Amino acid sequence: MRRAQVQWSFVTVIAVLGCTAKPPARGVVQGRVTLGSKPVTGATVLFENTGTGVAINAALDQDGRYEVKSHQGAGLLPGTYRVAVVPGRIMGPDEAPIFADAAPAPASGPASPIPEKYYSLSSSGLQIEVKEGANPPFEFALVAK
C-alpha cells in the first residue's frame, strides 16, 4: 500500500510540474516581400536558425504578406534567422491533399520572377533578428539582377 502511495505522489508531482511549465518566449514574425514595387506572390519564405536547429516556412498571400505560425504558436523563438524566398507555396490547413491519380497537369506558365539568389539561405543575404514579443514587420525588398 505504501509503495502505491509513493508512486501516486511521484506521478502527481510530475503532472503538476508538467502543467505549470511555461512555454518558451516567442517573437512575432510577420511582414511583406516585394520585388521592385510589386508584391511577391505564389512563393514561400523560409526561416532558419542554425544555432537552435529551428526551421519554418510561411506562405505569401496575394499582397506579398506573411505571418509565421506553427503548432507551437505564433512567431519564432528569439534569435538570428537566415531567410530565403522560394517560388511555390505550401498547402494551407483548410486544403485537402491532392493525390497523384487526381492531380491536375502541372501548369506551364512563366518562370518565377524571383531571382535565384533568393532561393537559398546561404546566398540570399537576407537575415532577421527576432526579439521576444512584438517586432517591427520584417520587410524584404528583393532586387532583380
Backbone as ProteinMPNN parsed JSONL, in Angstrom:
{"seq_chain_A": "MRRAQVQWSFVTVIAVLGCTAKPPARGVVQGRVTLGSKPVTGATVLFENTGTGVAINAALDQDGRYEVKSHQGAGLLPGTYRVAVVPGRIMGPDEAPIFADAAPAPASGPASPIPEKYYSLSSSGLQIEVKEGANPPFEFALVAK", "coords_chain_A": {"N_chain_A": [[0.825, -1.186, 0.0], [1.89, 1.246, 0.843], [3.883, 1.608, -1.079], [2.37, 2.046, -3.393], [1.235, 4.508, -2.733], [3.491, 6.152, -2.722], [4.284, 5.941, -5.396], [2.011, 7.08, -6.617], [2.164, 9.674, -5.59], [4.539, 10.547, -6.782], [3.795, 10.531, -9.503], [1.809, 12.497, -9.421], [3.317, 14.798, -8.714], [4.985, 15.013, -10.978], [3.034, 15.461, -12.947], [1.943, 17.932, -12.089], [4.202, 19.592, -12.264], [4.683, 19.412, -15.014], [2.382, 20.634, -16.027], [2.603, 23.233, -15.16], [4.765, 24.269, -16.4], [6.153, 26.853, -18.269], [5.694, 27.863, -21.634], [8.349, 28.412, -24.037], [9.477, 31.779, -24.626], [8.343, 33.723, -27.383], [8.784, 35.509, -30.474], [6.982, 37.837, -32.425], [6.63, 37.347, -35.863], [6.215, 38.713, -38.838], [5.439, 40.206, -42.013], [6.299, 41.602, -45.214], [6.972, 40.795, -48.654], [8.536, 42.105, -51.448], [9.2, 42.736, -54.942], [10.908, 44.923, -56.736], [8.505, 47.329, -56.95], [6.356, 45.752, -56.59], [4.217, 43.301, -55.009], [5.422, 40.098, -54.0], [4.118, 37.033, -54.959], [2.686, 33.71, -54.74], [4.731, 32.286, -53.547], [7.061, 31.149, -51.014], [8.347, 31.931, -47.807], [11.3, 31.122, -46.169], [12.681, 30.387, -42.993], [15.533, 30.042, -40.958], [17.313, 29.043, -38.112], [20.409, 28.28, -37.431], [21.792, 27.76, -35.1], [19.953, 26.837, -33.187], [18.615, 24.949, -34.593], [16.117, 25.39, -35.581], [13.719, 25.558, -38.108], [11.427, 26.953, -40.332], [8.576, 27.698, -42.411], [6.647, 30.137, -44.267], [3.788, 30.982, -46.083], [3.276, 33.301, -48.773], [0.78, 35.795, -49.164], [-1.716, 37.225, -51.414], [-0.948, 39.855, -51.4], [1.682, 39.8, -50.899], [2.283, 39.416, -48.268], [3.157, 37.825, -45.128], [2.949, 35.624, -42.274], [4.403, 34.098, -39.528], [3.472, 31.066, -38.17], [2.94, 28.22, -36.127], [2.386, 24.871, -34.854], [3.258, 25.295, -32.335], [2.652, 27.849, -31.717], [2.27, 31.395, -32.474], [4.83, 33.161, -34.254], [8.457, 33.126, -33.684], [11.163, 31.579, -31.848], [13.317, 33.726, -29.982], [16.2, 35.044, -31.669], [18.757, 34.819, -34.265], [17.976, 34.568, -37.658], [18.431, 33.086, -40.824], [17.192, 33.848, -44.069], [15.205, 32.841, -46.845], [13.594, 33.126, -50.042], [11.387, 31.374, -51.902], [10.023, 30.145, -55.006], [6.682, 28.885, -55.334], [4.269, 27.336, -53.158], [3.089, 26.492, -49.851], [0.851, 23.975, -48.659], [-2.284, 24.983, -47.429], [-3.938, 24.936, -44.164], [-6.653, 24.368, -44.456], [-6.902, 23.075, -46.84], [-7.44, 20.231, -48.903], [-5.421, 17.318, -49.375], [-3.759, 16.657, -52.495], [-3.893, 13.929, -54.55], [-1.754, 11.799, -56.501], [-3.067, 10.407, -58.633], [-5.245, 12.004, -59.043], [-4.362, 14.488, -59.493], [-4.12, 17.63, -61.142], [-2.734, 18.393, -64.383], [0.555, 19.767, -64.42], [0.814, 23.287, -64.5], [2.0, 25.155, -67.212], [3.606, 27.869, -67.005], [4.9, 31.219, -66.941], [8.331, 31.576, -65.934], [9.403, 31.925, -62.529], [9.521, 35.233, -61.2], [11.262, 35.729, -59.162], [14.572, 36.294, -58.334], [17.152, 33.829, -58.599], [19.138, 33.833, -56.599], [17.85, 34.307, -54.198], [16.647, 31.94, -53.532], [18.124, 30.29, -51.883], [19.209, 29.807, -48.522], [21.849, 30.329, -47.942], [22.767, 32.003, -49.968], [21.048, 34.15, -50.23], [21.401, 36.445, -48.66], [19.687, 37.531, -46.871], [18.528, 38.236, -43.609], [17.24, 38.068, -40.276], [16.689, 39.434, -37.001], [15.152, 38.186, -34.343], [13.294, 39.317, -31.68], [12.011, 38.856, -28.34], [8.471, 38.9, -27.965], [6.724, 41.688, -29.382], [7.737, 42.62, -32.651], [9.054, 44.789, -35.157], [7.544, 44.879, -38.472], [9.008, 42.521, -40.672], [10.331, 43.375, -43.522], [11.039, 42.508, -46.849], [12.7, 43.603, -49.54], [13.177, 42.509, -52.519], [15.702, 42.403, -55.052], [15.982, 42.633, -58.504], [18.232, 41.042, -60.78]], "CA_chain_A": [[0.0, 0.0, 0.0], [2.767, 2.407, 0.929], [4.564, 1.757, -2.363], [1.389, 2.64, -4.304], [1.099, 5.924, -2.368], [4.708, 6.831, -3.18], [4.204, 6.031, -6.854], [0.967, 8.059, -6.95], [2.704, 11.0, -5.262], [5.522, 10.863, -7.815], [3.035, 10.845, -10.72], [1.147, 13.773, -9.185], [4.338, 15.856, -8.785], [5.379, 15.149, -12.385], [1.913, 16.08, -13.666], [1.852, 19.337, -11.696], [5.339, 20.301, -12.853], [4.472, 19.468, -16.459], [1.294, 21.559, -16.343], [2.947, 24.604, -14.81], [5.91, 24.718, -17.19], [5.822, 27.942, -19.181], [6.304, 27.664, -22.949], [9.409, 29.399, -24.296], [9.065, 33.074, -25.175], [8.405, 33.802, -28.832], [8.701, 36.84, -31.049], [6.087, 37.949, -33.578], [7.35, 37.451, -37.139], [5.322, 38.954, -39.96], [5.941, 41.27, -42.863], [5.921, 41.613, -46.629], [8.057, 40.603, -49.622], [8.284, 42.78, -52.722], [10.24, 42.729, -55.972], [10.632, 46.236, -57.299], [7.438, 47.902, -56.122], [5.227, 44.829, -56.632], [4.263, 42.205, -54.036], [5.762, 38.759, -54.473], [3.046, 36.092, -54.644], [2.971, 32.355, -55.197], [6.052, 31.924, -53.038], [7.176, 30.802, -49.602], [9.505, 32.485, -47.111], [11.912, 30.136, -45.281], [13.465, 30.943, -41.889], [16.343, 29.007, -40.32], [18.279, 29.406, -37.077], [21.308, 27.127, -37.397], [22.216, 27.513, -33.725], [18.934, 26.068, -32.462], [18.056, 23.926, -35.467], [14.737, 25.737, -35.918], [13.452, 25.94, -39.492], [9.984, 27.044, -40.557], [8.256, 28.491, -43.592], [5.374, 30.859, -44.263], [3.324, 31.3, -47.439], [2.952, 34.698, -49.077], [-0.587, 35.974, -49.666], [-1.826, 37.974, -52.671], [-0.32, 41.167, -51.238], [3.083, 39.569, -50.551], [2.418, 39.395, -46.804], [3.296, 36.531, -44.476], [2.997, 35.593, -40.813], [4.897, 32.798, -39.085], [2.677, 30.374, -37.156], [3.141, 26.773, -36.117], [1.639, 24.204, -33.792], [3.78, 25.803, -31.064], [2.153, 29.201, -31.515], [2.674, 32.408, -33.444], [6.179, 33.695, -34.131], [9.643, 32.284, -33.568], [11.999, 31.78, -30.67], [14.269, 34.808, -30.224], [17.487, 34.664, -32.239], [19.09, 35.247, -35.621], [17.485, 33.634, -38.665], [18.684, 33.318, -42.241], [15.902, 33.857, -44.763], [15.186, 32.62, -48.288], [12.271, 33.251, -50.661], [11.38, 30.4, -52.997], [8.753, 30.037, -55.72], [5.824, 27.787, -54.891], [3.609, 27.618, -51.898], [2.792, 25.355, -49.002], [-0.574, 23.699, -48.578], [-2.938, 25.604, -46.289], [-4.561, 23.987, -43.244], [-8.01, 24.02, -44.867], [-6.86, 22.455, -48.157], [-7.333, 18.776, -48.94], [-4.252, 16.897, -50.151], [-4.002, 16.241, -53.878], [-3.238, 12.653, -54.79], [-1.154, 11.721, -57.832], [-4.003, 9.988, -59.663], [-6.268, 13.03, -59.22], [-3.695, 15.789, -59.631], [-4.188, 18.231, -62.475], [-1.44, 18.516, -65.051], [1.241, 20.985, -63.989], [0.636, 24.45, -65.378], [3.24, 25.662, -67.788], [3.493, 29.32, -67.022], [6.196, 31.895, -66.976], [9.25, 31.28, -64.838], [9.24, 32.822, -61.388], [10.295, 36.474, -61.29], [12.186, 35.81, -58.024], [15.944, 35.937, -58.718], [17.592, 32.569, -57.997], [19.985, 34.01, -55.411], [16.996, 34.318, -53.013], [16.148, 30.59, -53.28], [18.971, 29.598, -50.918], [19.526, 30.511, -47.276], [23.254, 30.734, -47.924], [23.094, 33.029, -50.967], [20.057, 35.238, -50.291], [21.859, 37.647, -47.97], [18.604, 38.016, -46.011], [18.653, 37.784, -42.222], [16.467, 38.842, -39.308], [16.956, 39.241, -35.571], [13.857, 38.121, -33.677], [13.291, 39.631, -30.244], [10.831, 38.361, -27.645], [7.305, 39.784, -28.022], [6.456, 42.412, -30.631], [8.841, 43.015, -33.52], [8.545, 45.538, -36.315], [7.41, 43.972, -39.613], [10.239, 42.197, -41.412], [10.047, 43.645, -44.932], [12.118, 42.096, -47.732], [12.582, 44.191, -50.87], [14.085, 41.766, -53.382], [16.248, 43.189, -56.146], [16.253, 41.858, -59.718], [19.659, 41.041, -61.157]], "C_chain_A": [[0.869, 1.25, 0.0], [3.466, 2.667, -0.396], [3.626, 2.415, -3.381], [1.214, 4.122, -4.015], [2.304, 6.72, -2.851], [4.67, 6.994, -4.694], [3.172, 7.072, -7.27], [1.446, 9.48, -6.679], [3.693, 11.449, -6.323], [4.828, 11.275, -9.104], [2.362, 12.2, -10.581], [2.134, 14.928, -9.304], [4.76, 16.079, -10.226], [4.269, 15.844, -13.174], [1.801, 17.562, -13.355], [2.994, 20.135, -12.308], [5.172, 20.445, -14.358], [3.414, 20.48, -16.84], [1.659, 23.008, -16.052], [4.134, 25.129, -15.613], [5.443, 25.753, -18.206], [6.443, 27.658, -20.552], [7.38, 28.721, -23.19], [8.851, 30.67, -24.929], [9.244, 33.07, -26.688], [8.343, 35.262, -29.256], [7.814, 36.823, -32.279], [6.928, 38.147, -34.833], [6.317, 37.535, -38.251], [5.884, 40.098, -40.77], [5.477, 41.113, -44.29], [7.16, 41.435, -47.489], [7.643, 41.27, -50.924], [9.464, 42.575, -53.657], [9.982, 43.967, -56.797], [9.585, 46.867, -56.393], [6.234, 46.968, -56.022], [5.352, 43.738, -55.575], [4.659, 40.894, -54.708], [4.634, 37.834, -54.031], [3.447, 34.708, -55.145], [4.325, 31.872, -54.741], [5.986, 31.654, -51.542], [8.443, 31.421, -49.027], [10.008, 31.418, -46.129], [12.758, 30.848, -44.237], [14.247, 29.805, -41.244], [17.301, 29.621, -39.31], [19.188, 28.195, -36.915], [21.772, 26.789, -35.991], [21.249, 26.639, -32.954], [18.348, 24.942, -33.296], [16.617, 24.191, -35.856], [14.668, 26.152, -37.382], [11.95, 25.916, -39.695], [9.749, 27.87, -41.81], [6.89, 29.129, -43.444], [5.03, 31.231, -45.701], [3.058, 32.792, -47.567], [1.517, 34.775, -49.6], [-0.561, 36.82, -50.94], [-1.235, 39.372, -52.598], [1.156, 41.029, -50.845], [3.329, 39.51, -49.052], [2.5, 37.964, -46.278], [3.224, 36.712, -42.97], [3.412, 34.19, -40.405], [4.034, 32.273, -37.949], [3.013, 28.894, -37.253], [2.289, 26.161, -35.016], [2.091, 24.662, -32.414], [3.302, 27.216, -30.765], [2.641, 30.144, -32.598], [4.117, 32.837, -33.18], [7.264, 32.638, -34.032], [10.336, 32.525, -32.239], [12.969, 32.915, -30.969], [15.596, 34.277, -30.767], [17.647, 35.203, -33.639], [18.67, 34.166, -36.606], [17.948, 34.058, -40.048], [17.356, 33.132, -42.958], [16.118, 33.596, -46.252], [13.745, 32.79, -48.769], [12.28, 32.353, -51.893], [10.019, 30.37, -53.685], [7.982, 28.817, -55.228], [5.229, 28.122, -53.545], [3.397, 26.335, -51.122], [1.279, 25.177, -48.946], [-1.142, 24.322, -47.313], [-3.643, 24.576, -45.422], [-5.971, 23.563, -43.649], [-8.067, 23.362, -46.242], [-6.733, 20.938, -48.031], [-6.102, 18.396, -49.759], [-4.656, 16.462, -51.554], [-3.204, 14.964, -54.108], [-2.803, 12.564, -56.244], [-2.159, 11.342, -58.907], [-5.111, 11.005, -59.917], [-5.665, 14.412, -59.45], [-3.855, 16.336, -61.039], [-2.784, 18.297, -63.072], [-0.77, 19.801, -64.597], [1.053, 22.101, -65.017], [1.981, 24.879, -65.925], [3.071, 27.16, -67.947], [4.874, 29.941, -67.086], [7.036, 31.501, -65.765], [9.04, 32.304, -63.72], [10.075, 34.085, -61.577], [11.321, 36.607, -60.16], [13.583, 35.413, -58.492], [16.439, 34.716, -57.926], [18.437, 32.744, -56.748], [19.155, 33.969, -54.123], [16.447, 32.932, -52.656], [16.895, 29.886, -52.147], [19.24, 30.452, -49.681], [20.957, 31.04, -47.284], [23.583, 31.834, -48.931], [22.15, 34.229, -50.964], [20.557, 36.545, -49.694], [20.805, 38.226, -47.033], [18.732, 37.399, -44.617], [17.78, 38.665, -41.333], [16.924, 38.51, -37.898], [15.606, 39.325, -34.865], [14.045, 38.381, -32.189], [12.011, 39.06, -29.635], [9.698, 39.381, -27.748], [7.125, 40.422, -29.384], [7.751, 42.747, -31.356], [8.258, 43.883, -34.622], [8.384, 44.552, -37.478], [8.766, 43.76, -40.292], [9.902, 42.279, -42.904], [11.267, 43.259, -45.757], [11.846, 42.665, -49.128], [13.621, 43.506, -51.762], [14.486, 42.634, -54.559], [16.502, 42.256, -57.32], [17.719, 42.003, -60.063], [20.112, 42.332, -61.65]], "O_chain_A": [[0.617, 2.194, -0.748], [3.627, 3.82, -0.796], [4.066, 3.264, -4.156], [1.06, 4.917, -4.941], [2.154, 7.84, -3.338], [4.988, 8.063, -5.215], [3.425, 7.864, -8.177], [1.161, 10.389, -7.458], [3.685, 12.613, -6.723], [5.222, 12.257, -9.734], [2.348, 12.978, -11.534], [1.821, 15.939, -9.933], [4.881, 17.225, -10.658], [4.548, 16.726, -13.985], [1.585, 18.369, -14.26], [2.78, 21.235, -12.817], [5.487, 21.496, -14.917], [3.534, 21.129, -17.88], [1.078, 23.92, -16.641], [4.471, 26.309, -15.517], [4.457, 25.545, -18.914], [7.602, 27.252, -20.624], [7.326, 29.806, -22.61], [7.873, 30.629, -25.675], [10.191, 32.479, -27.207], [7.907, 36.131, -28.5], [7.885, 35.896, -33.086], [7.818, 38.996, -34.872], [5.636, 36.558, -38.564], [6.707, 40.871, -40.281], [4.407, 40.566, -44.556], [8.255, 41.861, -47.121], [6.549, 41.037, -51.438], [10.578, 42.28, -53.224], [8.963, 44.065, -57.48], [9.778, 46.927, -55.178], [5.211, 47.334, -55.444], [6.459, 43.294, -55.27], [4.273, 40.624, -55.845], [4.238, 37.847, -52.866], [4.423, 34.558, -55.88], [5.001, 31.133, -55.457], [4.968, 31.906, -50.896], [9.486, 31.434, -49.68], [9.226, 30.875, -45.348], [13.469, 31.801, -44.553], [13.699, 28.728, -41.008], [18.005, 30.586, -39.606], [18.784, 27.191, -36.327], [22.114, 25.639, -35.718], [21.665, 25.796, -32.159], [17.658, 24.072, -32.766], [15.956, 23.31, -36.406], [15.45, 26.984, -37.842], [11.275, 24.974, -39.281], [10.61, 28.647, -42.224], [6.081, 28.721, -42.61], [5.875, 31.732, -46.442], [2.669, 33.456, -46.607], [1.089, 33.926, -50.382], [0.511, 37.096, -51.479], [-1.039, 40.012, -53.632], [1.804, 42.016, -50.499], [4.479, 39.552, -48.615], [1.988, 37.026, -46.89], [3.412, 37.815, -42.455], [2.844, 33.206, -40.878], [3.875, 32.919, -36.913], [3.329, 28.384, -38.328], [1.554, 26.869, -34.327], [1.387, 24.445, -31.428], [3.527, 27.725, -29.667], [3.339, 29.736, -33.526], [4.567, 32.871, -32.035], [7.041, 31.449, -34.256], [10.121, 33.547, -31.588], [13.405, 33.055, -32.111], [16.056, 33.203, -30.377], [16.8, 35.942, -34.142], [18.973, 32.989, -36.413], [17.872, 35.232, -40.408], [16.502, 32.362, -42.519], [17.089, 34.069, -46.843], [12.799, 32.62, -48.001], [13.078, 32.546, -52.81], [8.986, 30.545, -53.039], [8.571, 27.841, -54.764], [5.64, 29.075, -52.882], [3.511, 25.235, -51.664], [0.525, 26.126, -49.162], [-0.548, 24.204, -46.242], [-3.922, 23.467, -45.878], [-6.438, 22.505, -43.228], [-9.155, 23.115, -46.762], [-6.017, 20.429, -47.169], [-5.771, 19.075, -50.73], [-5.759, 15.961, -51.768], [-1.994, 14.926, -53.888], [-3.41, 13.182, -57.119], [-2.114, 11.903, -60.002], [-5.842, 10.887, -60.9], [-6.394, 15.394, -59.586], [-3.739, 15.596, -62.016], [-1.784, 18.262, -62.355], [-1.44, 20.816, -64.405], [1.125, 21.882, -66.226], [2.971, 24.957, -65.198], [2.469, 27.642, -68.907], [5.879, 29.253, -67.264], [6.508, 31.14, -64.713], [8.555, 33.41, -63.958], [11.206, 34.018, -62.059], [12.163, 37.504, -60.197], [13.766, 34.305, -58.997], [16.172, 34.594, -56.73], [18.444, 31.852, -55.899], [19.685, 33.634, -53.064], [15.846, 32.763, -51.595], [16.349, 28.979, -51.52], [19.469, 31.658, -49.778], [21.238, 32.085, -46.696], [24.582, 32.533, -48.764], [22.426, 35.226, -51.63], [20.189, 37.625, -50.156], [21.008, 39.297, -46.461], [19.006, 36.209, -44.468], [17.602, 39.854, -41.6], [17.474, 37.44, -37.642], [14.994, 40.391, -34.794], [14.859, 37.734, -31.53], [11.039, 38.811, -30.348], [9.931, 40.584, -27.631], [7.343, 39.785, -30.415], [8.744, 43.116, -30.729], [7.091, 43.728, -34.982], [9.017, 43.496, -37.476], [9.553, 44.691, -40.458], [9.277, 41.38, -43.467], [12.393, 43.628, -45.421], [10.897, 42.267, -49.804], [14.795, 43.877, -51.76], [13.722, 43.487, -55.01], [17.149, 41.22, -57.17], [18.367, 42.977, -59.678], [21.282, 42.482, -62.003]]}, "name": "protein", "num_of_chains": 1, "seq": "MRRAQVQWSFVTVIAVLGCTAKPPARGVVQGRVTLGSKPVTGATVLFENTGTGVAINAALDQDGRYEVKSHQGAGLLPGTYRVAVVPGRIMGPDEAPIFADAAPAPASGPASPIPEKYYSLSSSGLQIEVKEGANPPFEFALVAK"}
